Tab-separated table of C-alpha atoms in Angstrom:
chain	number	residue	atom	x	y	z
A	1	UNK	CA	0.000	0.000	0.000
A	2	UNK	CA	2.688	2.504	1.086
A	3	UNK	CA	4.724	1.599	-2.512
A	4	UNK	CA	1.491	2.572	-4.209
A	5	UNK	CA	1.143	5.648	-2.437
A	6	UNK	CA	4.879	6.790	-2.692
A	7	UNK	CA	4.730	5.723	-7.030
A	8	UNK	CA	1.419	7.728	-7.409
A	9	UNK	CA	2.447	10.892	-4.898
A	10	UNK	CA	-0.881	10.498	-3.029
A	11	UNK	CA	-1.729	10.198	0.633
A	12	UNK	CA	-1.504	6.632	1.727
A	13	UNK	CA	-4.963	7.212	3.372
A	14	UNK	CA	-6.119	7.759	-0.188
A	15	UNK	CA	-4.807	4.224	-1.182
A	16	UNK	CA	-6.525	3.068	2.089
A	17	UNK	CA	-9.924	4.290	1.211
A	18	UNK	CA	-9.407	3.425	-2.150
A	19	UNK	CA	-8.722	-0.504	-1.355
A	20	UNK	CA	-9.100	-0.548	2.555
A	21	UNK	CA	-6.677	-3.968	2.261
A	22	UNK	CA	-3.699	-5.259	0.223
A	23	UNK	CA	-6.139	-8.196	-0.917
A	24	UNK	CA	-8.327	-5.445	-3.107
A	25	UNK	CA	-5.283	-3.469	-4.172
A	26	UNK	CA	-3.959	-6.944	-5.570
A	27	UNK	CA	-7.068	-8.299	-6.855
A	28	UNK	CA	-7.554	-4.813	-8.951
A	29	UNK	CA	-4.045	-5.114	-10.017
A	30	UNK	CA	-4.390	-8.452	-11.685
A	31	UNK	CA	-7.829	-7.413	-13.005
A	32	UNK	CA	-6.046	-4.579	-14.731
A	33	UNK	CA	-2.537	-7.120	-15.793
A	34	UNK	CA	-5.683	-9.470	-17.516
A	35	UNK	CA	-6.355	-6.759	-20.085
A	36	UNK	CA	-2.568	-6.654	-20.564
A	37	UNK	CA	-2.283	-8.459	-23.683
A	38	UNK	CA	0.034	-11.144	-23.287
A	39	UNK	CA	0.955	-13.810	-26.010
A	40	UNK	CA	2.804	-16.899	-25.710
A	41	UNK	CA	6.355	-16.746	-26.910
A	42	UNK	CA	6.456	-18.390	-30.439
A	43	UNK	CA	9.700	-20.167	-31.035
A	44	UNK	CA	8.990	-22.510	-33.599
A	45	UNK	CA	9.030	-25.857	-31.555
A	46	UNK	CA	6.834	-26.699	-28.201
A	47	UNK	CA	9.478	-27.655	-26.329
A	48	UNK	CA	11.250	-24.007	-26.634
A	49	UNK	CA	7.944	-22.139	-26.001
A	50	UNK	CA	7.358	-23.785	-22.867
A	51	UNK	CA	10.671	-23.118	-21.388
A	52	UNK	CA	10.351	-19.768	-22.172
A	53	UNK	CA	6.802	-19.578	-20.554
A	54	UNK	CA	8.722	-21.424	-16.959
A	55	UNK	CA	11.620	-18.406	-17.493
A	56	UNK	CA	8.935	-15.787	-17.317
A	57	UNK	CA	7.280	-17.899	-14.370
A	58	UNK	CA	10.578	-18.289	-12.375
A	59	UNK	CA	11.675	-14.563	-13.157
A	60	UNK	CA	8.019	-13.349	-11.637
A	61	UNK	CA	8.372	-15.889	-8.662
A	62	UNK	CA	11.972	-14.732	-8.016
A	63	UNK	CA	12.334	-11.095	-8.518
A	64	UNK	CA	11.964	-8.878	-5.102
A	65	UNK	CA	9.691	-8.020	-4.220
A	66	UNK	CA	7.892	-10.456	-6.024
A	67	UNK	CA	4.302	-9.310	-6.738
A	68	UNK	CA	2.941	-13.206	-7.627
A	69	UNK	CA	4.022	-14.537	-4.254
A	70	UNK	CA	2.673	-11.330	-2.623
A	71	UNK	CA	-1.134	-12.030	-4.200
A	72	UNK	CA	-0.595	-15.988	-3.272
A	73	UNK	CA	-0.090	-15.077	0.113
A	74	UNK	CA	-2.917	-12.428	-0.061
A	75	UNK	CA	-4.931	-15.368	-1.670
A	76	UNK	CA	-5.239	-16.759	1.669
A	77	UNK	CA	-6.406	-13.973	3.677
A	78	UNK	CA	-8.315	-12.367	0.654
A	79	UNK	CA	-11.413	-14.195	-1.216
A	80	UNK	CA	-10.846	-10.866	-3.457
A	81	UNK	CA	-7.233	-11.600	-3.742
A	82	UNK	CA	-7.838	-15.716	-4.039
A	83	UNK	CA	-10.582	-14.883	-6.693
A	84	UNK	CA	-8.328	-12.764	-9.253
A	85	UNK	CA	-5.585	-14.623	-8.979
A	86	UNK	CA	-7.187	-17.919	-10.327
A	87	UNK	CA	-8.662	-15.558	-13.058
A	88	UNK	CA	-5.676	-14.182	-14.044
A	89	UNK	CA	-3.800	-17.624	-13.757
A	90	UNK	CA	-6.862	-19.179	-15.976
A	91	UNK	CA	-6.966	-16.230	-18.404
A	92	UNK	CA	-3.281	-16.752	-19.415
A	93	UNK	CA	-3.218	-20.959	-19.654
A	94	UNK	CA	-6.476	-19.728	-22.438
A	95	UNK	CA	-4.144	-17.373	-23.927
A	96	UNK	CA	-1.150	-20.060	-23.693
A	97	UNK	CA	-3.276	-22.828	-25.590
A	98	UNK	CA	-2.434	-21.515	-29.102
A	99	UNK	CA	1.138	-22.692	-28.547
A	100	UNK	CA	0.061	-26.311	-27.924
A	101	UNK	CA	-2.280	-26.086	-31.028
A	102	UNK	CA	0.663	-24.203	-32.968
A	103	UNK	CA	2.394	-28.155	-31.843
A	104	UNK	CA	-0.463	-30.037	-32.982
A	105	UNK	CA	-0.140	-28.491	-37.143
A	106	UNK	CA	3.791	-28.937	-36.764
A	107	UNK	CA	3.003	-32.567	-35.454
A	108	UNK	CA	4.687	-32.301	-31.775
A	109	UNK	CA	1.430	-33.095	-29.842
A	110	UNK	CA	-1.194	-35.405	-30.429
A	111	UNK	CA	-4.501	-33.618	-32.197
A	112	UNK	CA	-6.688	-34.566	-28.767
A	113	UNK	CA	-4.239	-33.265	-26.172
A	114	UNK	CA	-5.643	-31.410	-23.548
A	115	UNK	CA	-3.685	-28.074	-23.683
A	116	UNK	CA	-4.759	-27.007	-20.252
A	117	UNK	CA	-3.167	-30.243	-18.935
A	118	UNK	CA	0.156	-29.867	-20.816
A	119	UNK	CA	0.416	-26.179	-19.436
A	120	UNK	CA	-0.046	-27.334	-15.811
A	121	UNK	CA	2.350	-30.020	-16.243
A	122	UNK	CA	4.869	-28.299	-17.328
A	123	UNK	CA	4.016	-25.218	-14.876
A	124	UNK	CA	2.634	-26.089	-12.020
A	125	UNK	CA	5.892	-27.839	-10.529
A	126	UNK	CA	7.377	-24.454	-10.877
A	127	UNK	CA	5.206	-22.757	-8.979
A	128	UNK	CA	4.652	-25.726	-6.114
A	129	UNK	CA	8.963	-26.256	-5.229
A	130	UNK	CA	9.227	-21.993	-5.387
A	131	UNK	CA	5.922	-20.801	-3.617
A	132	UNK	CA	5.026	-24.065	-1.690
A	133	UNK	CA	8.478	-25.626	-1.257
A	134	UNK	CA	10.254	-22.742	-1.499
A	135	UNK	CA	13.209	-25.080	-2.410
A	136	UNK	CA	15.796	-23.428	-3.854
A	137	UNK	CA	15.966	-23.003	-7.648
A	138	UNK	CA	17.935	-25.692	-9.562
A	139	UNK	CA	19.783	-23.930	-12.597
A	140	UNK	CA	17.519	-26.082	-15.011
A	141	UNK	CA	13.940	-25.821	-12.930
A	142	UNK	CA	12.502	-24.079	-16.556
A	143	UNK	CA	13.719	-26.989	-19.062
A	144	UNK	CA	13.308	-29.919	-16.604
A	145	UNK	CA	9.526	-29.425	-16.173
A	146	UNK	CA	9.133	-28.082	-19.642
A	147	UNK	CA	9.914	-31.423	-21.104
A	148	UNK	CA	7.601	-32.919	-18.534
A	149	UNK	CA	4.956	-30.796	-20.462
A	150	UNK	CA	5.992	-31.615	-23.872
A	151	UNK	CA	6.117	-35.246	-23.071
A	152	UNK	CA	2.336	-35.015	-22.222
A	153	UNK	CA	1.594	-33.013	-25.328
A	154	UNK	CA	3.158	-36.554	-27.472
A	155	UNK	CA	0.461	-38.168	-26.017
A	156	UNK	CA	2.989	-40.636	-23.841
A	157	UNK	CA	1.524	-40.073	-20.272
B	1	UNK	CA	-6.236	-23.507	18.749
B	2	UNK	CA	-9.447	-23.413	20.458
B	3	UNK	CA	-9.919	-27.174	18.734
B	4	UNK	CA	-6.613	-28.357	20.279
B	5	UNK	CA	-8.275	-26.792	23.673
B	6	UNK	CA	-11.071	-28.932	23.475
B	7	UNK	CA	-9.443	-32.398	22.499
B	8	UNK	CA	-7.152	-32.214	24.866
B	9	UNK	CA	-9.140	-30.993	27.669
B	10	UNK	CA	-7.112	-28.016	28.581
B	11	UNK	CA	-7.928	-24.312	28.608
B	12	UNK	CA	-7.003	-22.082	25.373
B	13	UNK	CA	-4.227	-19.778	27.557
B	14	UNK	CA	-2.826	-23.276	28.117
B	15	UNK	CA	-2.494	-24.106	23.980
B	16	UNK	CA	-1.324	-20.776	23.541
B	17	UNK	CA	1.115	-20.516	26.537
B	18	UNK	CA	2.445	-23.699	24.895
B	19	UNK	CA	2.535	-23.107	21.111
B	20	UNK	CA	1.916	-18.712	20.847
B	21	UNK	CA	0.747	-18.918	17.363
B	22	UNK	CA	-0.941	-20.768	15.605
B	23	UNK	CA	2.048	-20.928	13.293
B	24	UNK	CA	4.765	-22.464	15.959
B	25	UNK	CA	1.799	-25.276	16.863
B	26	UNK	CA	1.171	-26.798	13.358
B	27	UNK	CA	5.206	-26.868	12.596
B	28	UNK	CA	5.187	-29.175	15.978
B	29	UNK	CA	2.643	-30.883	14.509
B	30	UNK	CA	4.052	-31.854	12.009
B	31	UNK	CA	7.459	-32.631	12.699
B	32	UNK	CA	5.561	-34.650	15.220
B	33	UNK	CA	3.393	-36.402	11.865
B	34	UNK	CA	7.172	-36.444	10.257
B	35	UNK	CA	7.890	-39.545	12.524
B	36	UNK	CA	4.757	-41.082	11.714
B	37	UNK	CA	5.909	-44.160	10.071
B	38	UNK	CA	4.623	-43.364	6.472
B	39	UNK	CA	5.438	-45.637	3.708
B	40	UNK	CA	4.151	-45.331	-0.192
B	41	UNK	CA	1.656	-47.738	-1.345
B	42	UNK	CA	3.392	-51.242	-2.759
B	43	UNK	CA	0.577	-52.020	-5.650
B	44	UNK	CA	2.877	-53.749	-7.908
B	45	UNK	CA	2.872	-51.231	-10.760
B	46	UNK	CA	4.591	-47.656	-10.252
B	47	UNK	CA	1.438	-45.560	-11.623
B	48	UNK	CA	-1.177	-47.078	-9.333
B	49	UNK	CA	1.401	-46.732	-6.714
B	50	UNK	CA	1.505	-43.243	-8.012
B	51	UNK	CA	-2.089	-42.819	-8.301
B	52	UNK	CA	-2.595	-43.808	-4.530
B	53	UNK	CA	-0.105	-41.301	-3.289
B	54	UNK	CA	-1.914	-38.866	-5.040
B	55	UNK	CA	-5.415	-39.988	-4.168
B	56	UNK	CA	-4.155	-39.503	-0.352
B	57	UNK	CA	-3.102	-36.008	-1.289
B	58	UNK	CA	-6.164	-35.096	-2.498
B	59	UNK	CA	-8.073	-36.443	0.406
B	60	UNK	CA	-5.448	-34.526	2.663
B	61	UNK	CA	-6.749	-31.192	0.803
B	62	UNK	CA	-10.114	-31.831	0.287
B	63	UNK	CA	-11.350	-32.483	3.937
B	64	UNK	CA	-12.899	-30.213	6.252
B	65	UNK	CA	-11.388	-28.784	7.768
B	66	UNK	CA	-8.113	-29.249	5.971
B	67	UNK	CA	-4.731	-29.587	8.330
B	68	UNK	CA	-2.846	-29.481	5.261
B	69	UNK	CA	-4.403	-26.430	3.420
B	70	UNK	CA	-4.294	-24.629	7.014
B	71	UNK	CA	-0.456	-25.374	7.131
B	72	UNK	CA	0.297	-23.900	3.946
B	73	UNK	CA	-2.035	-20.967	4.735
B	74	UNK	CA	-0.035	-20.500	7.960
B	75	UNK	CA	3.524	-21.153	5.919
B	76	UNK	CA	2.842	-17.776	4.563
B	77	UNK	CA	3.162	-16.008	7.969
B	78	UNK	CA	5.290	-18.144	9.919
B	79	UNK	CA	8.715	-18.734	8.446
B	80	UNK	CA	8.495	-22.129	11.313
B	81	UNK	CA	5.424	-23.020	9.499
B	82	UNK	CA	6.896	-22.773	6.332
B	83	UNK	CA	10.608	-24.677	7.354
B	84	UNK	CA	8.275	-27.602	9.508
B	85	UNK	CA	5.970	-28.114	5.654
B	86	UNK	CA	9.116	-28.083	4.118
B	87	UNK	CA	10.887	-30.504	5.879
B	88	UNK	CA	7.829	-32.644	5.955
B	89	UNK	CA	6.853	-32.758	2.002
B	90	UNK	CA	11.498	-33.654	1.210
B	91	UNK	CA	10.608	-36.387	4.002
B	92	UNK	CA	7.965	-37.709	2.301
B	93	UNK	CA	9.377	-37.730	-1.278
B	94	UNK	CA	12.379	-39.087	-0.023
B	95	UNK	CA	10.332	-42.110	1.574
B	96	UNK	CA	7.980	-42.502	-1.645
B	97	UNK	CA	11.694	-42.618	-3.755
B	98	UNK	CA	11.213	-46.499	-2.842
B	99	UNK	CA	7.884	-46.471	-5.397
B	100	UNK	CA	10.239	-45.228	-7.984
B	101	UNK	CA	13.642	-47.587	-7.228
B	102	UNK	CA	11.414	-50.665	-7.457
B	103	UNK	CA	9.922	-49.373	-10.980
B	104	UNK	CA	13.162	-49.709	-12.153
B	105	UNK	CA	13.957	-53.199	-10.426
B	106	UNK	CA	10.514	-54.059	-12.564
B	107	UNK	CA	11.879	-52.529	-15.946
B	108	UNK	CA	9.016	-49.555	-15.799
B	109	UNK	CA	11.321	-46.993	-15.328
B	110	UNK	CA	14.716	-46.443	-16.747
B	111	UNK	CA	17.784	-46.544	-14.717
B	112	UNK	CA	19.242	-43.099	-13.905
B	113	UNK	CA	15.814	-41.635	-13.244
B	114	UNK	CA	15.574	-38.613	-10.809
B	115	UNK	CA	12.791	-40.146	-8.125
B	116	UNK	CA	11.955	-36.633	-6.700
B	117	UNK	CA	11.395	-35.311	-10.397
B	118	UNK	CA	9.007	-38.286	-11.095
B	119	UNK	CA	7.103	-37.729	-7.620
B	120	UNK	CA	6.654	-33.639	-7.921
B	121	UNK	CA	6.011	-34.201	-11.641
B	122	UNK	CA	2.865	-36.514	-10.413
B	123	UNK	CA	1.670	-34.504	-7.458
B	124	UNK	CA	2.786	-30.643	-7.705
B	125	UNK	CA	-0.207	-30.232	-10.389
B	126	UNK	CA	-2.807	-31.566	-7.464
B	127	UNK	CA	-1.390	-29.408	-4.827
B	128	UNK	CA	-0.759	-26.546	-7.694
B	129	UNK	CA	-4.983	-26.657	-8.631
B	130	UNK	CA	-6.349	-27.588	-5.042
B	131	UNK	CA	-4.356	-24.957	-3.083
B	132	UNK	CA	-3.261	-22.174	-5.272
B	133	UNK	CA	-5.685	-22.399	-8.174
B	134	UNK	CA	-8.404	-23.627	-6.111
B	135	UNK	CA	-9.881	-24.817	-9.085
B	136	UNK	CA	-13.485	-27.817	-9.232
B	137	UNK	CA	-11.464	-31.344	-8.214
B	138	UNK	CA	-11.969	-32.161	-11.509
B	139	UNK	CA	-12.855	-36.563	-11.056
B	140	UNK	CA	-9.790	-38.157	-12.645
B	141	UNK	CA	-6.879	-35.475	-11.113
B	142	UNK	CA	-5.101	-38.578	-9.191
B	143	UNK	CA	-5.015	-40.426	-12.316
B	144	UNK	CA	-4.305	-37.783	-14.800
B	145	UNK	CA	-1.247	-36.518	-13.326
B	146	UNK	CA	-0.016	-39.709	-11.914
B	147	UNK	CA	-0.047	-41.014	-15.773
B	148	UNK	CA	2.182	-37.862	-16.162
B	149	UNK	CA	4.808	-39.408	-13.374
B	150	UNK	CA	4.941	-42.051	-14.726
B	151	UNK	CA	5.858	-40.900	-18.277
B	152	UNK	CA	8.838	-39.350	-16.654
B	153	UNK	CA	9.822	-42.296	-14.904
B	154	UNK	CA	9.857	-43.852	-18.476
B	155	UNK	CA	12.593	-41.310	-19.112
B	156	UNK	CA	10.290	-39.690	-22.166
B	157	UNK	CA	10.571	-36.440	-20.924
């Protein structure tokens, strides 16, 4: 709240009465990174794009302050919070789809893979060892689970 | 706290003389649960053994209330919370690695297979939807994902 108030040179009472808590600050700030309009990277081969999708994924869960692991914490405290985030997080594995159907016209995935299910496999570990486990991060954490996901998308799990 | 009152027949100042926070009394918890002598399910093939462990994850998250789900809501407050769930999940995965080592006694897995990889590969996407994305348990989520293990363990990924 105070960051807010010291980037937009306004009382931090006005961000209180605004938002009254970090959870509806956060929740309108995903709201508002939604409309952003985000593509998937297109590299020419699954198995690329999906690393590159972990990068961005370990660079947001990394950087400090980290504004992801700030709204997952909030997402416990906050149904607000809790509610945007899984919008957000949904919104982008829609927008993430077309690389998995880009795979299935080059012939790296199977024509009935379940794109959702490829993107979770190859993302969800990332976000489980840094924001649940909060192991550290092995050099390869991108391209290890990245070829878990393209493994699914071949239609071999 | 006030449920830890009541089972064990004590007053609350007691609970919270003992434990302060909610926090500090879960992480004793479960380095007390740590000890428990936990061992993965033997079914003869590594994805139902797979598909068991993760069937007793869901159950762990799904039931009210949920220890599990109040641990990692309590991990993001209490760094002792968040060392003691930690601690617990390596323990586990390094007692399930037996699932994986007698895959590849069987010939289902290949030899210089990383057992944690195969495990967190099969169950980060449960605790990824359940806790984080809170998303419907959608019916087949133990199998889905454990097929996904186990297409690791094959060393296809």
């Amino acid at each position: 709240m105070d960051a807010v108030a010291a980037r937009s040179g306004v009382h931090r009472t006005t961000v209180y009465r605004r938002w009254r808590d970090t959870g509806g600050l956060l929740a309108d700030s995903l709201d508002a990174a939604r409309e952003h309009p985000w593509e998937p990277p297109d590299t020419g081969s699954l198995l690329d794009d999906l690393v590159a999708i972990n990068r961005q994924i370990v660079a947001a869960l990394t950087e400090e302050p980290s504004i992801t692991r700030a709204l997952v914490a909030a997402s416990f405290r906050s149904p607000a919070a809790a509610h945007a985030l899984r919008s957000f997080w949904e919104n982008r594995y829609a927008r993430a789809a077309v690389a998995v159907e880009r795979a299935v016209r080059r012939g790296e995935a199977v024509e009935d893979i379940d794109a959702r299910t490829v993107l979770i496999a190859s993302s969800a570990p990332i976000f489980y060892e840094l924001v649940l486990m909060r192991s550290p991060v092995p050099e390869d954490i991108a391209e290890r689970y990245a070829r878990v996901g393209g493994a699914v998308a071949t239609g071999r799990s």
